[in-house]
Coordinates of C-alpha atoms and ligand atoms in Angstrom, one line a residue:
M1 CA -0.5 9.8 -7.2
S2 CA 1.6 12.8 -6.9
D3 CA 5.0 13.4 -5.6
A4 CA 4.9 17.1 -6.2
T5 CA 4.6 17.7 -2.5
P6 CA 6.2 14.7 -0.8
Q7 CA 4.2 13.6 2.2
F8 CA 4.8 11.0 4.9
P9 CA 2.7 9.1 5.0
A10 CA 1.5 9.8 1.5
P11 CA -2.0 11.3 1.3
R12 CA -3.8 8.1 0.2
S13 CA -1.9 5.7 2.4
Q14 CA -3.9 3.3 4.5
Q15 CA -2.0 4.5 7.5
R16 CA -3.2 8.0 6.9
V17 CA -6.8 6.9 6.5
S18 CA -6.7 4.7 9.5
A19 CA -5.2 7.4 11.6
G20 CA -8.8 8.6 12.2
G21 CA -9.1 11.7 10.0
R22 CA -5.5 12.7 10.6
K23 CA -4.8 16.0 8.8
K24 CA -1.7 16.9 6.9
V25 CA -0.4 20.3 7.4
Q26 CA 0.9 22.9 5.0
L27 CA 4.6 22.8 5.3
K28 CA 6.6 26.0 5.2
P29 CA 8.4 26.6 1.9
G30 CA 11.7 24.8 1.8
R31 CA 10.5 22.0 4.0
S32 CA 9.9 19.2 1.4
L33 CA 11.3 15.8 1.6
M34 CA 14.0 16.8 -0.9
D35 CA 14.9 19.7 1.4
W36 CA 15.2 17.3 4.3
I37 CA 17.4 15.0 2.3
R38 CA 19.6 18.0 1.4
L39 CA 19.8 19.1 5.0
T40 CA 20.8 15.6 6.2
K41 CA 23.6 15.5 3.6
S42 CA 24.9 19.0 4.5
G43 CA 27.2 17.7 7.2
K44 CA 25.2 19.6 9.9
D45 CA 25.4 18.1 13.3
M46 CA 21.8 17.0 13.7
T47 CA 22.0 15.6 17.2
G48 CA 24.2 18.1 19.0
L49 CA 26.5 15.2 19.9
H50 CA 29.0 15.6 17.0
G51 CA 28.4 12.1 15.8
R52 CA 28.9 10.4 19.2
L53 CA 26.3 7.7 20.0
I54 CA 25.2 7.3 23.6
A55 CA 23.2 5.0 25.7
V56 CA 20.0 6.9 26.8
T57 CA 18.2 6.0 30.0
E58 CA 14.4 6.4 30.1
E59 CA 14.8 9.2 32.6
E60 CA 17.2 11.1 30.2
L61 CA 14.8 10.5 27.3
A62 CA 11.9 12.0 29.2
K63 CA 13.8 15.2 29.7
H64 CA 13.9 15.9 25.9
N65 CA 10.2 16.6 25.5
K66 CA 10.2 20.1 24.1
K67 CA 10.0 21.2 20.5
T68 CA 13.4 22.8 20.8
D69 CA 14.8 19.6 22.3
C70 CA 12.8 16.6 21.3
W71 CA 14.1 13.1 21.4
M72 CA 12.1 10.0 20.6
C73 CA 12.7 6.3 20.9
I74 CA 11.7 4.1 18.0
R75 CA 12.4 0.4 18.3
G76 CA 15.1 0.9 20.9
M77 CA 16.9 3.6 19.0
V78 CA 16.7 7.2 20.2
Y79 CA 16.5 10.0 17.7
N80 CA 16.7 13.8 18.1
V81 CA 13.7 14.7 16.0
T82 CA 13.8 18.5 16.6
P83 CA 15.5 19.2 13.2
Y84 CA 12.9 17.1 11.5
L85 CA 9.8 18.6 13.1
E86 CA 9.2 21.3 10.5
Y87 CA 9.6 18.7 7.7
H88 CA 7.0 16.3 9.1
P89 CA 4.0 16.4 6.8
G90 CA 1.7 15.3 9.6
G91 CA 2.7 18.4 11.5
E92 CA 4.9 19.1 14.6
E93 CA 2.0 18.4 17.0
E94 CA 1.6 14.9 15.7
L95 CA 5.3 14.1 16.1
M96 CA 5.4 15.8 19.5
R97 CA 2.9 13.1 20.8
G98 CA 6.0 10.8 21.1
A99 CA 8.3 13.5 22.5
G100 CA 10.5 12.2 25.3
G101 CA 9.1 8.7 25.1
D102 CA 8.7 5.6 23.1
G103 CA 7.2 6.6 19.7
T104 CA 7.3 3.0 18.2
E105 CA 3.6 2.4 18.4
L106 CA 2.8 5.9 17.1
F107 CA 5.2 5.3 14.3
D108 CA 3.8 1.9 13.5
Q109 CA 0.3 3.1 13.4
I110 CA 0.9 5.9 11.0
H111 CA 4.2 5.4 9.3
S112 CA 4.8 1.6 9.3
W113 CA 5.8 1.6 5.6
V114 CA 8.3 4.5 6.0
N115 CA 11.9 3.5 6.5
Y116 CA 12.5 5.9 9.4
E117 CA 16.0 4.5 9.9
S118 CA 17.0 6.0 6.5
M119 CA 15.0 9.1 7.1
L120 CA 16.4 9.8 10.5
K121 CA 19.8 8.2 10.4
E122 CA 21.6 11.5 10.8
C123 CA 19.5 12.2 13.9
L124 CA 20.4 9.1 15.8
V125 CA 21.4 9.9 19.3
G126 CA 22.0 6.3 20.4
R127 CA 20.4 3.2 21.9
I128 CA 18.0 3.2 24.8
A129 CA 19.7 1.8 27.9
S130 CA 18.3 -1.7 28.5
R131 CA 15.3 -2.1 30.7
P132 CA 13.5 -5.3 31.7
K133 CA 11.1 -6.5 29.0
T134 CA 7.4 -6.9 29.5
V135 CA 6.0 -10.4 29.1
S136 CA 4.2 -9.5 25.9
E137 CA 7.4 -8.0 24.4
A138 CA 9.3 -11.2 25.3
I139 CA 6.7 -13.3 23.5
E140 CA 6.8 -11.0 20.5
N141 CA 10.5 -11.3 20.3
Q142 CA 10.3 -15.1 20.4
S143 CA 8.1 -15.1 17.2
G144 CA 10.5 -12.9 15.4
L145 CA 13.9 -13.3 13.8
K146 CA 15.8 -14.0 17.0
A147 CA 15.8 -17.8 16.4
P148 CA 19.1 -19.4 15.6
K149 CA 19.6 -20.9 12.1
Q150 CA 17.6 -23.9 13.1
K151 CA 16.0 -26.4 10.7
L152 CA 12.3 -27.4 10.8
L153 CA 11.8 -31.0 11.5
N154 CA 10.6 -33.1 8.6
G155 CA 6.9 -33.1 8.0
T156 CA 5.6 -30.4 10.3
G157 CA 5.8 -26.8 11.2
N158 CA 4.9 -27.4 14.8
L159 CA 7.3 -29.9 16.3
D160 CA 10.3 -27.6 16.1
G161 CA 11.4 -26.0 19.4
F162 CA 11.4 -22.5 17.9
E163 CA 7.9 -22.9 16.6
K164 CA 6.5 -24.2 19.9
Q165 CA 7.3 -20.8 21.4
S166 CA 4.9 -19.0 19.0
K167 CA 1.9 -20.1 21.1
N168 CA -0.7 -17.7 19.9
V169 CA -0.3 -18.5 16.2
P170 CA -3.7 -19.7 15.0
L171 CA -2.4 -21.0 11.7
R172 CA -0.4 -24.2 11.2
H173 CA 1.7 -25.5 8.4
E174 CA 3.2 -28.8 7.4
W175 CA 5.0 -30.1 4.3
F176 CA 5.5 -33.2 2.4
Q177 CA 7.4 -34.3 -0.7
T178 CA 7.5 -36.6 -3.7
E179 CA 10.6 -37.3 -5.7
D180 CA 10.2 -34.1 -7.7
T181 CA 8.0 -31.9 -5.6
I182 CA 7.6 -30.2 -2.3
T183 CA 4.2 -29.2 -1.0
V184 CA 3.7 -26.8 1.8
V185 CA 0.3 -26.8 3.4
I186 CA -1.0 -23.9 5.5
Y187 CA -4.2 -24.6 7.6
T188 CA -6.0 -21.3 8.2
K189 CA -8.9 -22.4 10.3
Q190 CA -11.0 -20.1 8.1
K191 CA -13.9 -21.5 6.1
V192 CA -13.5 -18.9 3.3
I193 CA -10.1 -18.0 2.0
N194 CA -9.9 -15.1 -0.4
L195 CA -7.1 -15.5 -3.0
D196 CA -6.2 -11.9 -2.4
S197 CA -5.3 -12.7 1.2
I198 CA -2.4 -14.9 0.1
I199 CA 1.0 -13.4 -1.0
V200 CA 3.9 -15.7 -1.9
D201 CA 7.4 -14.8 -2.8
L202 CA 10.0 -17.4 -3.7
E203 CA 13.3 -15.8 -4.5
S204 CA 16.9 -17.1 -4.3
G205 CA 15.7 -20.2 -2.4
V206 CA 13.8 -18.2 0.2
L207 CA 10.1 -18.8 0.5
R208 CA 8.0 -16.1 2.1
T209 CA 4.3 -16.5 2.4
E210 CA 1.9 -14.1 4.0
V211 CA -1.7 -15.1 4.8
R212 CA -3.9 -12.1 5.7
Q213 CA -6.8 -12.3 8.1
Q214 CA -8.5 -9.0 8.7
E215 CA -6.1 -6.9 10.7
Y216 CA -3.6 -9.7 11.1
S217 CA -1.2 -11.6 9.0
Y218 CA 0.6 -14.9 9.3
I219 CA 4.1 -15.2 7.9
L220 CA 5.8 -18.3 6.9
H221 CA 9.4 -17.4 6.0
L222 CA 12.1 -20.0 5.3
E223 CA 15.3 -20.3 3.6
L224 CA 14.7 -23.6 1.9
C225 CA 17.2 -26.4 2.5
H226 CA 17.7 -27.4 -1.1
E227 CA 17.2 -25.8 -4.5
V228 CA 13.8 -25.5 -6.1
Q229 CA 12.7 -24.1 -9.5
E230 CA 11.7 -20.5 -9.7
A231 CA 8.0 -20.8 -10.4
I232 CA 5.5 -21.7 -7.7
S233 CA 1.8 -22.6 -7.9
V234 CA -0.7 -21.9 -5.2
H235 CA -4.0 -23.7 -4.6
C236 CA -6.8 -23.0 -2.1
S237 CA -9.3 -25.4 -0.7
S238 CA -11.7 -23.0 0.7
K239 CA -14.0 -25.6 2.3
V240 CA -11.3 -26.8 4.6
G241 CA -9.4 -23.6 4.9
K242 CA -6.3 -25.0 3.4
I243 CA -3.6 -23.3 1.2
E244 CA -1.2 -25.4 -0.8
L245 CA 2.1 -24.2 -2.2
N246 CA 3.6 -26.4 -4.8
L247 CA 7.3 -26.2 -5.5
K248 CA 9.4 -28.2 -7.9
K249 CA 12.7 -29.6 -6.7
R250 CA 15.7 -28.8 -8.9
N251 CA 17.3 -32.2 -8.0
S252 CA 15.4 -35.4 -7.3
I253 CA 16.8 -35.9 -3.8
I254 CA 14.9 -36.6 -0.6
W255 CA 14.8 -33.6 1.7
N256 CA 15.2 -34.2 5.4
D257 CA 14.3 -30.7 6.4
L258 CA 12.3 -27.9 4.8
G259 CA 14.3 -24.8 5.7
Y260 CA 15.7 -22.3 8.1
P261 CA 13.4 -19.8 9.8
Q262 CA 13.8 -16.2 8.6
E263 CA 12.5 -12.9 9.8
L264 CA 9.0 -13.2 11.4
H265 CA 8.7 -16.9 10.5
N266 CA 5.6 -18.5 11.9
S267 CA 4.4 -15.3 13.4
Y268 CA 0.9 -13.9 13.6
K269 CA 1.0 -10.2 13.9
R270 CA -1.0 -7.1 13.3
K271 CA -0.4 -6.0 9.7
T272 CA 0.7 -2.6 11.0
D273 CA 3.4 -4.2 13.1
R274 CA 5.3 -5.6 10.2
G275 CA 7.0 -3.6 7.5
L276 CA 6.0 -3.7 3.9
F277 CA 7.5 -6.5 1.8
Y278 CA 8.9 -5.6 -1.6
R279 CA 9.9 -7.5 -4.6
K280 CA 11.8 -6.3 -7.7
C281 CA 9.5 -6.0 -10.7
T282 CA 10.6 -5.5 -14.3
L283 CA 9.3 -2.8 -16.5
L284 CA 7.7 -4.5 -19.6
S285 CA 6.2 -1.5 -21.3
K286 CA 5.6 2.2 -21.0
T287 CA 3.0 4.2 -23.0
D288 CA 1.8 7.8 -22.9
V289 CA -1.7 8.3 -21.5
S290 CA -1.5 12.1 -21.7
H291 CA 1.1 14.8 -21.9
D292 CA 2.3 14.0 -18.4
T293 CA 0.9 10.6 -17.5
R294 CA 2.3 7.2 -18.4
L295 CA 0.8 3.7 -18.3
L296 CA 3.6 1.4 -17.1
C297 CA 3.4 -2.4 -17.0
F298 CA 5.6 -4.2 -14.5
Q299 CA 6.2 -7.9 -14.4
L300 CA 6.2 -9.7 -11.1
P301 CA 9.1 -12.1 -10.6
P302 CA 8.3 -15.8 -11.5
G303 CA 8.2 -16.9 -7.9
C304 CA 5.7 -14.2 -6.9
Y305 CA 2.0 -14.9 -6.4
L306 CA -0.3 -12.0 -5.5
T307 CA -3.6 -10.5 -6.4
I308 CA -4.5 -6.8 -6.2
S309 CA -8.1 -6.3 -5.4
I310 CA -10.3 -3.3 -6.2
G311 CA -9.2 -0.2 -4.3
Q312 CA -5.9 -1.6 -3.2
H313 CA -2.6 0.2 -3.8
V314 CA 1.0 -0.8 -3.9
Y315 CA 4.1 1.3 -2.9
L316 CA 7.0 1.9 -5.2
K317 CA 10.3 2.3 -3.4
S318 CA 13.6 3.7 -4.6
N319 CA 16.7 4.9 -2.9
I320 CA 17.3 8.6 -3.6
Q321 CA 20.6 9.9 -2.3
G322 CA 20.7 7.3 0.4
V323 CA 17.1 7.9 1.6
E324 CA 14.3 5.4 0.8
V325 CA 11.6 7.2 -1.0
V326 CA 8.2 5.4 -1.1
R327 CA 5.1 6.4 -2.9
P328 CA 1.7 4.7 -3.2
Y329 CA 0.0 4.0 -6.6
T330 CA -3.3 2.3 -7.3
P331 CA -2.8 -0.4 -9.9
V332 CA -5.1 -0.1 -12.9
L333 CA -6.1 -2.4 -15.8
P334 CA -4.5 -2.3 -19.3
T335 CA -7.7 -0.8 -20.6
L336 CA -11.0 0.4 -19.1
Y337 CA -13.0 -2.6 -20.2
V338 CA -11.0 -5.8 -20.0
D339 CA -13.0 -8.8 -21.1
P340 CA -13.8 -10.9 -18.1
K341 CA -12.2 -13.9 -19.7
D342 CA -8.9 -12.0 -20.0
N343 CA -9.1 -10.6 -16.5
D344 CA -7.5 -13.3 -14.4
L345 CA -7.6 -12.8 -10.7
T346 CA -4.0 -13.4 -10.0
C347 CA -1.6 -11.1 -11.7
T348 CA 1.7 -11.6 -13.3
N349 CA 1.8 -8.0 -14.5
I350 CA 1.0 -4.8 -12.6
Y351 CA -0.3 -1.8 -14.5
L352 CA 0.3 1.6 -13.0
M353 CA -0.8 5.0 -14.3
V354 CA 1.7 7.5 -13.1
K355 CA 1.6 11.2 -13.5
I356 CA 5.1 12.6 -13.9
Y357 CA 5.8 15.7 -11.8
P358 CA 9.0 17.4 -13.1
D359 CA 9.8 18.6 -9.6
G360 CA 8.8 15.4 -8.0
L361 CA 11.2 13.0 -6.2
L362 CA 10.2 9.6 -7.5
T363 CA 8.2 10.2 -10.7
P364 CA 11.1 11.6 -12.8
L365 CA 13.0 8.5 -11.8
I366 CA 10.1 6.3 -12.8
D367 CA 9.9 8.1 -16.1
R368 CA 13.5 7.4 -16.8
L369 CA 13.1 3.7 -16.3
Q370 CA 13.9 1.7 -19.5
I371 CA 12.2 -1.5 -20.5
G372 CA 13.9 -4.3 -18.5
D373 CA 14.8 -2.0 -15.6
C374 CA 13.5 -3.0 -12.1
I375 CA 11.9 -1.2 -9.3
S376 CA 10.7 -2.4 -5.8
V377 CA 7.0 -2.9 -5.6
S378 CA 5.3 -3.7 -2.3
S379 CA 2.5 -6.1 -1.5
P380 CA -0.9 -4.6 -1.9
E381 CA -2.5 -2.5 0.9
G382 CA -5.7 -0.7 1.3
N383 CA -8.9 -0.3 3.3
F384 CA -11.5 -0.7 0.6
K385 CA -13.4 -3.9 1.3
H386 CA -15.0 -5.9 -1.5
S387 CA -18.0 -6.3 0.8
Q388 CA -18.7 -2.6 0.4
L389 CA -19.9 -3.5 -3.1
E390 CA -22.3 -6.2 -2.1
G391 CA -25.8 -5.5 -3.1
I392 CA -24.9 -2.1 -4.6
T393 CA -26.8 -1.2 -7.7
E394 CA -25.5 2.3 -8.3
L395 CA -22.0 3.7 -8.1
I396 CA -21.3 7.4 -8.1
L397 CA -17.6 8.0 -8.7
L398 CA -15.9 11.4 -8.1
A399 CA -12.4 11.5 -9.4
A400 CA -9.9 14.4 -9.7
G401 CA -6.8 14.0 -11.8
T402 CA -5.0 10.8 -11.1
G403 CA -7.7 10.1 -8.5
F404 CA -9.2 8.3 -11.5
T405 CA -6.9 5.3 -11.0
P406 CA -9.0 3.5 -8.3
M407 CA -12.1 4.1 -10.4
I408 CA -10.8 2.0 -13.3
K409 CA -11.2 -1.4 -11.5
L410 CA -14.5 -0.2 -10.0
I411 CA -16.0 0.6 -13.4
N412 CA -14.7 -2.6 -14.9
F413 CA -16.1 -4.6 -12.0
A414 CA -19.5 -3.0 -11.9
L415 CA -20.3 -3.1 -15.6
K416 CA -19.7 -6.9 -15.6
I417 CA -22.6 -7.4 -13.2
P418 CA -26.0 -7.5 -15.0
S419 CA -27.9 -6.3 -11.9
F420 CA -25.8 -3.1 -11.7
R421 CA -28.2 -0.3 -12.8
K422 CA -26.2 2.9 -12.9
L423 CA -22.6 4.1 -12.9
Q424 CA -21.8 7.7 -13.0
L425 CA -18.4 9.2 -13.1
L426 CA -17.7 12.9 -12.4
F427 CA -14.2 13.5 -13.6
F428 CA -12.5 16.7 -12.4
N429 CA -9.4 17.9 -14.3
K430 CA -7.7 21.1 -15.1
T431 CA -7.8 21.1 -18.9
E432 CA -9.1 18.8 -21.6
E433 CA -5.6 17.6 -22.3
D434 CA -5.4 16.3 -18.7
I435 CA -8.4 13.9 -19.0
L436 CA -7.1 10.4 -18.8
W437 CA -8.5 7.7 -21.1
R438 CA -11.2 10.1 -22.4
D439 CA -11.7 8.2 -25.6
Q440 CA -12.2 5.0 -23.7
L441 CA -14.6 6.6 -21.3
D442 CA -16.7 8.2 -24.1
Q443 CA -16.7 4.9 -26.0
L444 CA -17.8 3.0 -22.9
A445 CA -20.7 5.5 -22.3
L446 CA -21.9 4.8 -25.9
K447 CA -21.5 1.1 -25.5
D448 CA -23.1 0.7 -22.1
K449 CA -26.1 2.9 -21.3
R450 CA -25.7 2.3 -17.6
F451 CA -22.5 4.3 -17.6
T452 CA -22.3 8.1 -17.9
V453 CA -19.4 10.4 -17.6
E454 CA -19.2 14.2 -16.9
Y455 CA -16.0 16.2 -17.3
I456 CA -15.6 19.3 -15.1
L457 CA -12.6 21.4 -15.9
S458 CA -11.0 23.9 -13.6
E459 CA -8.8 25.6 -16.2
P460 CA -10.6 25.0 -19.5
H461 CA -9.9 26.6 -22.8
P462 CA -12.4 29.3 -23.7
E463 CA -14.1 27.1 -26.2
W464 CA -14.9 24.3 -23.6
R465 CA -18.7 23.7 -23.7
G466 CA -18.8 21.4 -20.7
K467 CA -18.9 22.0 -17.0
R468 CA -16.4 24.3 -15.4
G469 CA -15.0 24.9 -11.9
K470 CA -14.1 22.7 -9.0
I471 CA -16.1 20.6 -6.7
E472 CA -18.9 22.6 -5.1
M473 CA -22.2 22.1 -3.3
S474 CA -24.4 23.3 -6.2
L475 CA -22.7 20.9 -8.6
C476 CA -23.2 17.9 -6.2
S477 CA -26.9 18.7 -5.6
E478 CA -27.5 19.3 -9.3
F479 CA -26.0 16.0 -10.0
L480 CA -28.4 14.2 -7.7
T481 CA -31.6 16.0 -8.8
G482 CA -34.2 13.8 -10.5
R483 CA -33.1 10.6 -8.9
T484 CA -36.2 8.5 -8.7
E485 CA -35.0 4.9 -9.0
E486 CA -34.7 2.8 -6.0
L487 CA -31.0 2.2 -6.0
K488 CA -28.5 1.1 -3.4
T489 CA -25.7 3.5 -3.9
L490 CA -22.0 3.7 -3.0
L491 CA -20.2 6.9 -3.6
C492 CA -16.5 6.7 -4.1
I493 CA -14.2 9.7 -4.0
C494 CA -10.6 10.1 -4.9
G495 CA -8.3 13.1 -5.6
P496 CA -6.3 15.7 -3.8
T497 CA -7.1 15.7 0.0
S498 CA -8.9 19.0 -0.1
F499 CA -11.1 17.8 -3.0
T500 CA -11.9 14.6 -1.2
E501 CA -12.7 16.3 2.1
Q502 CA -15.0 18.9 0.4
A503 CA -16.8 16.2 -1.6
V504 CA -17.4 14.1 1.5
G505 CA -18.8 17.1 3.3
F506 CA -21.1 18.1 0.4
F507 CA -22.6 14.6 0.0
K508 CA -23.1 14.2 3.7
R509 CA -25.0 17.4 3.7
L510 CA -27.0 16.0 0.8
G511 CA -28.1 13.0 3.0
F512 CA -25.4 10.4 2.3
N513 CA -24.3 8.5 5.4
S514 CA -20.7 7.3 6.1
E515 CA -21.5 3.7 5.0
E516 CA -22.5 5.1 1.6
I517 CA -19.3 7.0 1.0
H518 CA -15.8 5.6 0.5
A519 CA -13.1 8.3 0.3
F520 CA -9.8 6.9 -1.0
S521 CA -7.6 9.6 0.5
G522 CA -7.5 10.5 4.1
Ligands
NAD601 P1 -4.6 18.1 -10.4 O1 -3.8 19.0 -9.6 O2 -4.4 18.0 -11.9 O3 -6.1 18.5 -10.2 C1 -7.2 17.8 -10.8 C2 -8.5 18.5 -10.3 O4 -8.6 18.3 -8.9 C3 -8.5 19.9 -10.5 O5 -8.9 20.3 -11.8 C4 -9.6 20.3 -9.5 O6 -10.9 20.1 -10.0 C5 -9.4 19.3 -8.4 N1 -8.6 19.9 -7.3 C6 -7.2 20.1 -7.3 N2 -6.9 20.7 -6.1 C7 -8.0 20.9 -5.5 C8 -8.3 21.6 -4.2 N3 -7.3 22.0 -3.4 N4 -9.6 21.7 -3.9 C9 -10.6 21.2 -4.6 N5 -10.4 20.6 -5.8 C10 -9.1 20.5 -6.2 O7 -4.6 16.6 -9.8 P2 -3.4 15.6 -9.9 O8 -2.1 16.3 -9.9 O9 -3.7 14.5 -10.9 O10 -3.5 15.0 -8.4 C11 -4.4 14.0 -8.1 C12 -4.5 13.8 -6.6 O11 -5.1 12.5 -6.3 C13 -3.1 13.6 -5.9 O12 -3.1 14.4 -4.7 C14 -3.0 12.2 -5.5 O13 -2.3 12.0 -4.4 C15 -4.5 11.8 -5.4 N6 -4.7 10.4 -5.6 C16 -5.1 9.6 -4.6 C17 -5.3 8.3 -4.7 C18 -5.8 7.5 -3.6 O14 -6.1 8.0 -2.5 N7 -6.0 6.2 -3.7 C19 -5.1 7.7 -6.0 C20 -4.6 8.5 -7.0 C21 -4.4 9.8 -6.8

């Protein structure tokens, strides 16, 4: 993943993909995120109100609907976004869709992981003057943080007054205890629970559990009444749709209550309607993969339970000059071919392959991390579905540069399945020095005849004997000639946006339909 040209949302973010083919625009020189940060720090009056905050009526808001005078309301706060328009990677037109109105939904759909408050804080005009809430908004609020510090009654998550208000929550939880343990049980009403749909964080006595069900997620979020040990274990009984969280008490005392509700506790919301959740991970090791790319291993905190499935990415977050900078990275494996026995589903460590861009915002900071340093890592996100691999006997992988990262787990997964017949990687790079894990790829091709790899270099040294150039139609069709086997194929593409778009176009012209293609960047 690159931070050479900072983009919001980043090019491979789920939000970008789900935005229905949303295009990023070429920003004018001097309009990068770093330039925006500089401008906001310059002391310039960004609102025209000299720092005064005002209450804005809806009528007043509606008047500010022109590019030269554009206000937008996000979650009740009104921002003057005119100074930001030229810095918006999605383009002025996209931002103008919320001009003079409530842009919350627009923002949630496309930018839910961006901390707009830190991005736009200098543009804050004030608060929207209160208006009557709609019924749905009122219900929404009830399932949020607004509850007082109120304990849950012993034994159940449903008797409590606060919880009764969350009527539409299809999941239910209860808890019980022994002298030394606390067990929290979540009933999902789902016959099959995937382990990767459960994310648990236990930190400083606060338990946060997220259960994901397609587009929605259920949040159980409590400050526990008494101390527990750091580690947590998670069990699933798929047949009855039950998830069990096992905690160990620090002191053998009887608990009367489980805990105090925290933000979004007992809510069932669209995933896009809740922000990303981060935990601090510790850098365990850092090794060079190439002249500019590192393999970093981060350790999750002991109270964290999560799995990162094929094709999912996480976000790294850091505060740079007061602005939250967030970038997505696709976790990889420690090596290309991890023995199935060693490849546990749940992870305690997250491996990231990060290309360091000297002019980037976040990657130089990542490169400076020392062993033992921490960085915030989000829960996994992504729109690649494991079901896309069901019945597939051939994978064609097109990767450009660090677009190789999602391919690593795909290769690892496919080659473990005996019925998989063919796996081809077309790997586009500038020079030979840029090819990531070339030794491993070559060795794998020797070891497993189902796997082949072809390197295509756009800026090769004169002595390069392999393929040259960038992605083009002739290369794609040449690659497909002579295919006679009856194979069920999935084509996966990842790289710079333009690379991905061109590749998708070429393969569609060659007869691939949308279901047969997964493009990792939008
Ligand atoms: P790079 O600049 O080193 O380029 C690698 C190769 O990509 C080039 O040799 C060329 O063949 C091809 N390429 C580059 N720009 C192109 C263009 N405009 N049109 C056609 N082909 C082009 O690559 P990098 O610096 O490693 O960047 C990799 C890109 O992959 C980044 O943009 C990153 O955001 C993206 N990426 C996406 C995901 C994801 O979506 N999940 C994951 C990892 C990386």
